[in-house]
GROMACS .gro file of N, CA and C in nm:
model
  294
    1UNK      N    1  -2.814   1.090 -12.941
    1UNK     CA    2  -2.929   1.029 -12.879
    1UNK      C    3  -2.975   0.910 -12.962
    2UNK      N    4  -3.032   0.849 -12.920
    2UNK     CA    5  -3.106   0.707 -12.983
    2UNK      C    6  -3.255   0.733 -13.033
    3UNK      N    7  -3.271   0.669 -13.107
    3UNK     CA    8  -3.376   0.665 -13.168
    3UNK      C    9  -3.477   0.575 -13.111
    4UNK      N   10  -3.580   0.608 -13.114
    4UNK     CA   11  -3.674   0.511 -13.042
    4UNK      C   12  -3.741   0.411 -13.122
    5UNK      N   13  -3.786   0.327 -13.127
    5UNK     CA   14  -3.861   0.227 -13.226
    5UNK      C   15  -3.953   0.198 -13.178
    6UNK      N   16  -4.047   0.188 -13.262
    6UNK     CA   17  -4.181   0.157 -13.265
    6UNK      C   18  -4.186  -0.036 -13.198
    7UNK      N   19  -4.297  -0.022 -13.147
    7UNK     CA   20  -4.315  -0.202 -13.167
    7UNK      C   21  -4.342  -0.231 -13.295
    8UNK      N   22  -4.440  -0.195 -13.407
    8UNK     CA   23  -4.460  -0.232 -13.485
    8UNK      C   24  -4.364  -0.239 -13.563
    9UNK      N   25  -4.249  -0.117 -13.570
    9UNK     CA   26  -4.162  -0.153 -13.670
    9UNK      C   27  -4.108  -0.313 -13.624
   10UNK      N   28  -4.098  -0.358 -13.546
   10UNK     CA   29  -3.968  -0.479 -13.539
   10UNK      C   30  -4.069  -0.600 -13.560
   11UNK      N   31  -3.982  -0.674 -13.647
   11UNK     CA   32  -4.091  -0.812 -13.713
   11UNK      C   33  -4.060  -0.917 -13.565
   12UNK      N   34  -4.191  -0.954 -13.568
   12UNK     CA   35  -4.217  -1.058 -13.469
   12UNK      C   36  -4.198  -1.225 -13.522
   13UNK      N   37  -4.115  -1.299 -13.426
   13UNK     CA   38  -4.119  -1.372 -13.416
   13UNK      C   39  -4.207  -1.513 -13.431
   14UNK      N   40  -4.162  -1.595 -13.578
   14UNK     CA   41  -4.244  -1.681 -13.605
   14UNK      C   42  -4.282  -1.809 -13.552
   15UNK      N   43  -4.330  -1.866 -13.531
   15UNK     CA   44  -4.332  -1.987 -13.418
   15UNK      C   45  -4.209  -2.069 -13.439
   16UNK      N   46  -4.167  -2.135 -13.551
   16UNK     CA   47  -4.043  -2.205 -13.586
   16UNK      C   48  -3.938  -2.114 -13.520
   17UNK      N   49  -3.922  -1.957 -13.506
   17UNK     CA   50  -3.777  -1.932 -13.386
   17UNK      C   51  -3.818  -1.944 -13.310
   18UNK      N   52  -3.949  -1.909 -13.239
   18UNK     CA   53  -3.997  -1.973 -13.090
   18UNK      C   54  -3.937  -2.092 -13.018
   19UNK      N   55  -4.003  -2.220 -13.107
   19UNK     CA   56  -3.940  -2.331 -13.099
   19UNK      C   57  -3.787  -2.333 -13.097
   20UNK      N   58  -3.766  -2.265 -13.189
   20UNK     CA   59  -3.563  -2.312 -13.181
   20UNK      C   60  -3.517  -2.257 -13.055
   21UNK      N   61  -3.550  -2.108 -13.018
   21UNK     CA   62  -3.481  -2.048 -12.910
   21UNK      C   63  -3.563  -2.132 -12.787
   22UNK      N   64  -3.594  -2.212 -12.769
   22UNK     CA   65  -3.692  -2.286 -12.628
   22UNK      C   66  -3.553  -2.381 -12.635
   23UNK      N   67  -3.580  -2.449 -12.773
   23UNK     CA   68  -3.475  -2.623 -12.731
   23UNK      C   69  -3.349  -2.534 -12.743
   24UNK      N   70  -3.314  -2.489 -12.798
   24UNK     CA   71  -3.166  -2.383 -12.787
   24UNK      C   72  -3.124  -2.390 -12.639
   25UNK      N   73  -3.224  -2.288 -12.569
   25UNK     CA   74  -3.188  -2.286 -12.421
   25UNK      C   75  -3.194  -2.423 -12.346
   26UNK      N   76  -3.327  -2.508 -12.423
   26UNK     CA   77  -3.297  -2.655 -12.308
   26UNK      C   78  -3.146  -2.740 -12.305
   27UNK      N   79  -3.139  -2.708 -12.474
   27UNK     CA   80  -3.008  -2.798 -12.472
   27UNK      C   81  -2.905  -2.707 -12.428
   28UNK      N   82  -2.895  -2.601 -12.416
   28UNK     CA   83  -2.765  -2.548 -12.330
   28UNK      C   84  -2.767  -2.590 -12.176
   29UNK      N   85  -2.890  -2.591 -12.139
   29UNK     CA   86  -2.900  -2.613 -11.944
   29UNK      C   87  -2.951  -2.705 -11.907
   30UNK      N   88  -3.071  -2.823 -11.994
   30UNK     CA   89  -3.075  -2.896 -11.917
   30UNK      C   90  -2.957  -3.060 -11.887
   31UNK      N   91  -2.816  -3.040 -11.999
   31UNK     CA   92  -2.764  -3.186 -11.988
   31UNK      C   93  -2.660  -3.132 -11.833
   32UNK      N   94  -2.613  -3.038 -11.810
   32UNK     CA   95  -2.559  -2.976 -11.693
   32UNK      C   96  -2.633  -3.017 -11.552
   33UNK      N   97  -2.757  -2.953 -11.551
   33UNK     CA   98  -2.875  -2.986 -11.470
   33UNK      C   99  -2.876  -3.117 -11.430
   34UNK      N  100  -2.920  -3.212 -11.503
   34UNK     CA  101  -2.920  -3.338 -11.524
   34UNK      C  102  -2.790  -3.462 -11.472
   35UNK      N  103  -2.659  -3.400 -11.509
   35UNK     CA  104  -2.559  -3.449 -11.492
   35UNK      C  105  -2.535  -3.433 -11.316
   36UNK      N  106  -2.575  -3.285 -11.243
   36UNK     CA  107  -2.548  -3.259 -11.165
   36UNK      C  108  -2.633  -3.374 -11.055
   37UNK      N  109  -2.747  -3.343 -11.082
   37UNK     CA  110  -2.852  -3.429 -11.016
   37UNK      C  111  -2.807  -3.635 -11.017
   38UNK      N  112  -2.761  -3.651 -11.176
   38UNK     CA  113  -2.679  -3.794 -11.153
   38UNK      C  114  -2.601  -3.795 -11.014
   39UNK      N  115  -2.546  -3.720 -11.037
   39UNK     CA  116  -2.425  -3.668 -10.904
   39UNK      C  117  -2.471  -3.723 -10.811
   40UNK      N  118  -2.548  -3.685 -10.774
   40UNK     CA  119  -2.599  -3.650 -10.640
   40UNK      C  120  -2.621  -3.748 -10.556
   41UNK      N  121  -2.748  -3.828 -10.664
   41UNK     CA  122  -2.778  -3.975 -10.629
   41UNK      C  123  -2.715  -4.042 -10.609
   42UNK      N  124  -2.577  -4.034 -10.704
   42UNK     CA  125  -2.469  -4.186 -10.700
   42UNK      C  126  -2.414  -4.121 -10.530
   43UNK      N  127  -2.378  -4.007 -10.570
   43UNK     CA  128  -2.327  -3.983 -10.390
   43UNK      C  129  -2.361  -4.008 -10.310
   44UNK      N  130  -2.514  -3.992 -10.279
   44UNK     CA  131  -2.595  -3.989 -10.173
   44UNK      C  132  -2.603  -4.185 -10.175
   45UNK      N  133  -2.648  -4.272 -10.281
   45UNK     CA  134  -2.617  -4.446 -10.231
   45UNK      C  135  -2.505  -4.458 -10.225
   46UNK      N  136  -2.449  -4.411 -10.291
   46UNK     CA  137  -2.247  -4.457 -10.221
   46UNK      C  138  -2.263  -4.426 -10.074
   47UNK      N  139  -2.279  -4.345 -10.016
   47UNK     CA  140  -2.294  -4.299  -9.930
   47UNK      C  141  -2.375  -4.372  -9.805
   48UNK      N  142  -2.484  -4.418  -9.826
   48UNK     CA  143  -2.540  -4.492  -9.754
   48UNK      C  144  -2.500  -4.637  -9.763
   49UNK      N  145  -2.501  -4.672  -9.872
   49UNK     CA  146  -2.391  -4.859  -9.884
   49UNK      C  147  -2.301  -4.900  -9.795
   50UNK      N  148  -2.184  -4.755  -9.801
   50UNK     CA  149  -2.077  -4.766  -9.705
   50UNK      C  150  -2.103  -4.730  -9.593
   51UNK      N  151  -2.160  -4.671  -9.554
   51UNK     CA  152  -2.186  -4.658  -9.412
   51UNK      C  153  -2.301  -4.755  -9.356
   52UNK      N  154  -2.328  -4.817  -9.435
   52UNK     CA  155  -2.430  -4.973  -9.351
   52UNK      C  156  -2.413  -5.042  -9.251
   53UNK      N  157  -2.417  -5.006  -9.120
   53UNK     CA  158  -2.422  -5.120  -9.035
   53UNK      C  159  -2.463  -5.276  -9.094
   54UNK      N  160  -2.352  -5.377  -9.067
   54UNK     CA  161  -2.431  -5.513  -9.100
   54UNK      C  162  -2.509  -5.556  -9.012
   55UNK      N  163  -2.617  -5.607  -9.018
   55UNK     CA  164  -2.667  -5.656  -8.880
   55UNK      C  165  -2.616  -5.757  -8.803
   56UNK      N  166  -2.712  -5.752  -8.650
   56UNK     CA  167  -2.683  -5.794  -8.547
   56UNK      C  168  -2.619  -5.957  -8.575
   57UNK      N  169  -2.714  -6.027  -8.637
   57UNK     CA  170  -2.723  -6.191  -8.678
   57UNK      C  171  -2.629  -6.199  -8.736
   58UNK      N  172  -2.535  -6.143  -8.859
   58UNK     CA  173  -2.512  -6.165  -8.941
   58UNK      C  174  -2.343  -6.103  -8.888
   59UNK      N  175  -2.334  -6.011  -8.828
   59UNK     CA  176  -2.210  -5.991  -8.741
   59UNK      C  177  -2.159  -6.074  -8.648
   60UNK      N  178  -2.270  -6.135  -8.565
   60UNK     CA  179  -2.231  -6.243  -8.470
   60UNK      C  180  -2.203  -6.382  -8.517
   61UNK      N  181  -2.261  -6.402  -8.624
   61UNK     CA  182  -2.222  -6.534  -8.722
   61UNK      C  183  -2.077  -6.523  -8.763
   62UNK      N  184  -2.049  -6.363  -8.839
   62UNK     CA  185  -1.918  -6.335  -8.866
   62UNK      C  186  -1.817  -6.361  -8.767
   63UNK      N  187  -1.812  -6.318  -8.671
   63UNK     CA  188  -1.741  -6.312  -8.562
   63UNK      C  189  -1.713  -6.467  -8.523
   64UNK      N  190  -1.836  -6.535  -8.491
   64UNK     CA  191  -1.786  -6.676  -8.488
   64UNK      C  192  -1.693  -6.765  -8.559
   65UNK      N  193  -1.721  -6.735  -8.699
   65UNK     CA  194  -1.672  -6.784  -8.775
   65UNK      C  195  -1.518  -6.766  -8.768
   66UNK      N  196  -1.448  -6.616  -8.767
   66UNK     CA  197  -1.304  -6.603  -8.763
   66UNK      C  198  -1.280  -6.638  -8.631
   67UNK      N  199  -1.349  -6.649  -8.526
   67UNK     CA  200  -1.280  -6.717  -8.398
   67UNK      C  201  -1.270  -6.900  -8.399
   68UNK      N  202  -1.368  -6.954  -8.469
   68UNK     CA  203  -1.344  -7.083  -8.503
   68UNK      C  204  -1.197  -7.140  -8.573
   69UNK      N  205  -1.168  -7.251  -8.538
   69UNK     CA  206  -1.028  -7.321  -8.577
   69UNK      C  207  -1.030  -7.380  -8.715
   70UNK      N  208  -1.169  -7.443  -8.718
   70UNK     CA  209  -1.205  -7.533  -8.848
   70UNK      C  210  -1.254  -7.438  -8.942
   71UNK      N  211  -1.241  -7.362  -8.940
   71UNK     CA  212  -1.372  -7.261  -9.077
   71UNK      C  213  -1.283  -7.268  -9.204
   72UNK      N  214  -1.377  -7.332  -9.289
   72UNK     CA  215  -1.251  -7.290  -9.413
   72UNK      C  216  -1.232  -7.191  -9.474
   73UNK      N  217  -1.167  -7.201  -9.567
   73UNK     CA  218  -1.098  -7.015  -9.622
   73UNK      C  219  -1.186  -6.946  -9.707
   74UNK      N  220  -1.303  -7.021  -9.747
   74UNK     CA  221  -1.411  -6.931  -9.816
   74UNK      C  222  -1.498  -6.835  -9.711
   75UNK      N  223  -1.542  -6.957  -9.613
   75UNK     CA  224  -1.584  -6.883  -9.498
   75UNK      C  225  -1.545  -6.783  -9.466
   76UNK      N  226  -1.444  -6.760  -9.416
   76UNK     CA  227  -1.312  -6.673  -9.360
   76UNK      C  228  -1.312  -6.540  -9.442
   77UNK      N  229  -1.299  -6.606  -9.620
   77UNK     CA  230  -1.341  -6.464  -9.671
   77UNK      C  231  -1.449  -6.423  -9.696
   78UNK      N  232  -1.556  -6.495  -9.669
   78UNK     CA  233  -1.700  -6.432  -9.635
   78UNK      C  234  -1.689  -6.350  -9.493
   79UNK      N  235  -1.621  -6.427  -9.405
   79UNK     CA  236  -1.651  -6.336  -9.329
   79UNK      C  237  -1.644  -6.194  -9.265
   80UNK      N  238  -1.494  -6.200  -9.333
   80UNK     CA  239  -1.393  -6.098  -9.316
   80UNK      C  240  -1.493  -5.938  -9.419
   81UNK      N  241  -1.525  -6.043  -9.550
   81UNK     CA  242  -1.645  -5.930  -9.605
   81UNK      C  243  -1.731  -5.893  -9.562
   82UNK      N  244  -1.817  -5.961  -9.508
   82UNK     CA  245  -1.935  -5.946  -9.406
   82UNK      C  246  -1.907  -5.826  -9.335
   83UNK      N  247  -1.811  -5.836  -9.254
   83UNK     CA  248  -1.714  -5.737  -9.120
   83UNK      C  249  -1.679  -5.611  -9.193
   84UNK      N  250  -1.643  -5.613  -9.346
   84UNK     CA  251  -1.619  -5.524  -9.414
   84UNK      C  252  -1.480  -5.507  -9.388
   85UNK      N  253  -1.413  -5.625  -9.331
   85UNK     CA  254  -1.241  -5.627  -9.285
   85UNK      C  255  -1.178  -5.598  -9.401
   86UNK      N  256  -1.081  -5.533  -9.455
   86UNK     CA  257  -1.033  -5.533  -9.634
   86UNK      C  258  -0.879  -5.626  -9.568
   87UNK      N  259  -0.861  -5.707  -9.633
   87UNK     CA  260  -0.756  -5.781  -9.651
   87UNK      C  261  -0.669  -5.773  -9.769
   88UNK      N  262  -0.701  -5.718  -9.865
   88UNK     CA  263  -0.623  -5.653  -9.985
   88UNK      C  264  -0.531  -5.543  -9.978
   89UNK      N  265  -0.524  -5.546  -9.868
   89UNK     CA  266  -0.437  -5.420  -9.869
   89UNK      C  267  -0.266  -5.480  -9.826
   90UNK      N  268  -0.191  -5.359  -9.902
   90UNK     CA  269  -0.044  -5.450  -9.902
   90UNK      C  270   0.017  -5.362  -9.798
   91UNK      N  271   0.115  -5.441  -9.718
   91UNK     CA  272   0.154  -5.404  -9.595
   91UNK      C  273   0.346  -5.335  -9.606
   92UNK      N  274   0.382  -5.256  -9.582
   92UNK     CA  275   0.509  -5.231  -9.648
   92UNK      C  276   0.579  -5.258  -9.529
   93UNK      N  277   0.717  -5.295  -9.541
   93UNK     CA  278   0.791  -5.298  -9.432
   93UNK      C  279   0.855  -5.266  -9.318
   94UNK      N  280   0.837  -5.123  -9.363
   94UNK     CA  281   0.886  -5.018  -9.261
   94UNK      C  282   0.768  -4.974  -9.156
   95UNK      N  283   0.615  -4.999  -9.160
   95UNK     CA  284   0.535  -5.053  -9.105
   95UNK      C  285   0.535  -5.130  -8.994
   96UNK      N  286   0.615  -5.232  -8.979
   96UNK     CA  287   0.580  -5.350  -8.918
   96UNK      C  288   0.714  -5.363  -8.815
   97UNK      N  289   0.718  -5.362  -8.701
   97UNK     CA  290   0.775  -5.317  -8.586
   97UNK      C  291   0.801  -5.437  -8.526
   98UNK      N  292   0.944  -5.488  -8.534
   98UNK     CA  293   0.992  -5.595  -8.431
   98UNK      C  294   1.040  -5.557  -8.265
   0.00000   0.00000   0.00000
């Protein structure tokens, strides 16, 4: 059987371990916590950035622009950005269908 103990026998806790066992536990859980929540945010504006409709004005300007003959090539790649068109992308051969 076990022995029972008194409260008084067991020495109580001085404020200095108080303190240590508090930041002890913060620094075990809150850089986790914290990191998770970074998360979140960057996800959640990534998230909304890319899915942005451009507006109305600013689509129909686009649009003009790549249907125009004269537009020069800055334009063109403004516009194509605007549209969110990606033109960087490399095209492989077996792709492309005569």
């Amino acid at each position: 059987m076990t022995d029972q103990i008194d409260e008084d026998e067991l020495p109580k806790p001085t404020m200095l371990q108080r303190c240590r066992s508090i930041a002890r536990a913060t620094m075990l859980f809150a850089p986790p916590i914290i990191s998770v929540g970074c998360a979140i945010v960057v996800g959640y504006i990534t998230y909304v950035t890319s899915n942005k409709e451009p507006p109305a004005d600013i689509s129909t300007l686009a649009i003009s622009i790549l249907k125009s003959g004269d537009a020069s090539p800055e334009m063109r790649a403004w516009a194509t950005g605007a549209l969110g068109i990606r033109t960087d992308m490399p095209i492989s051969v077996g792709s492309i269908r005569q």
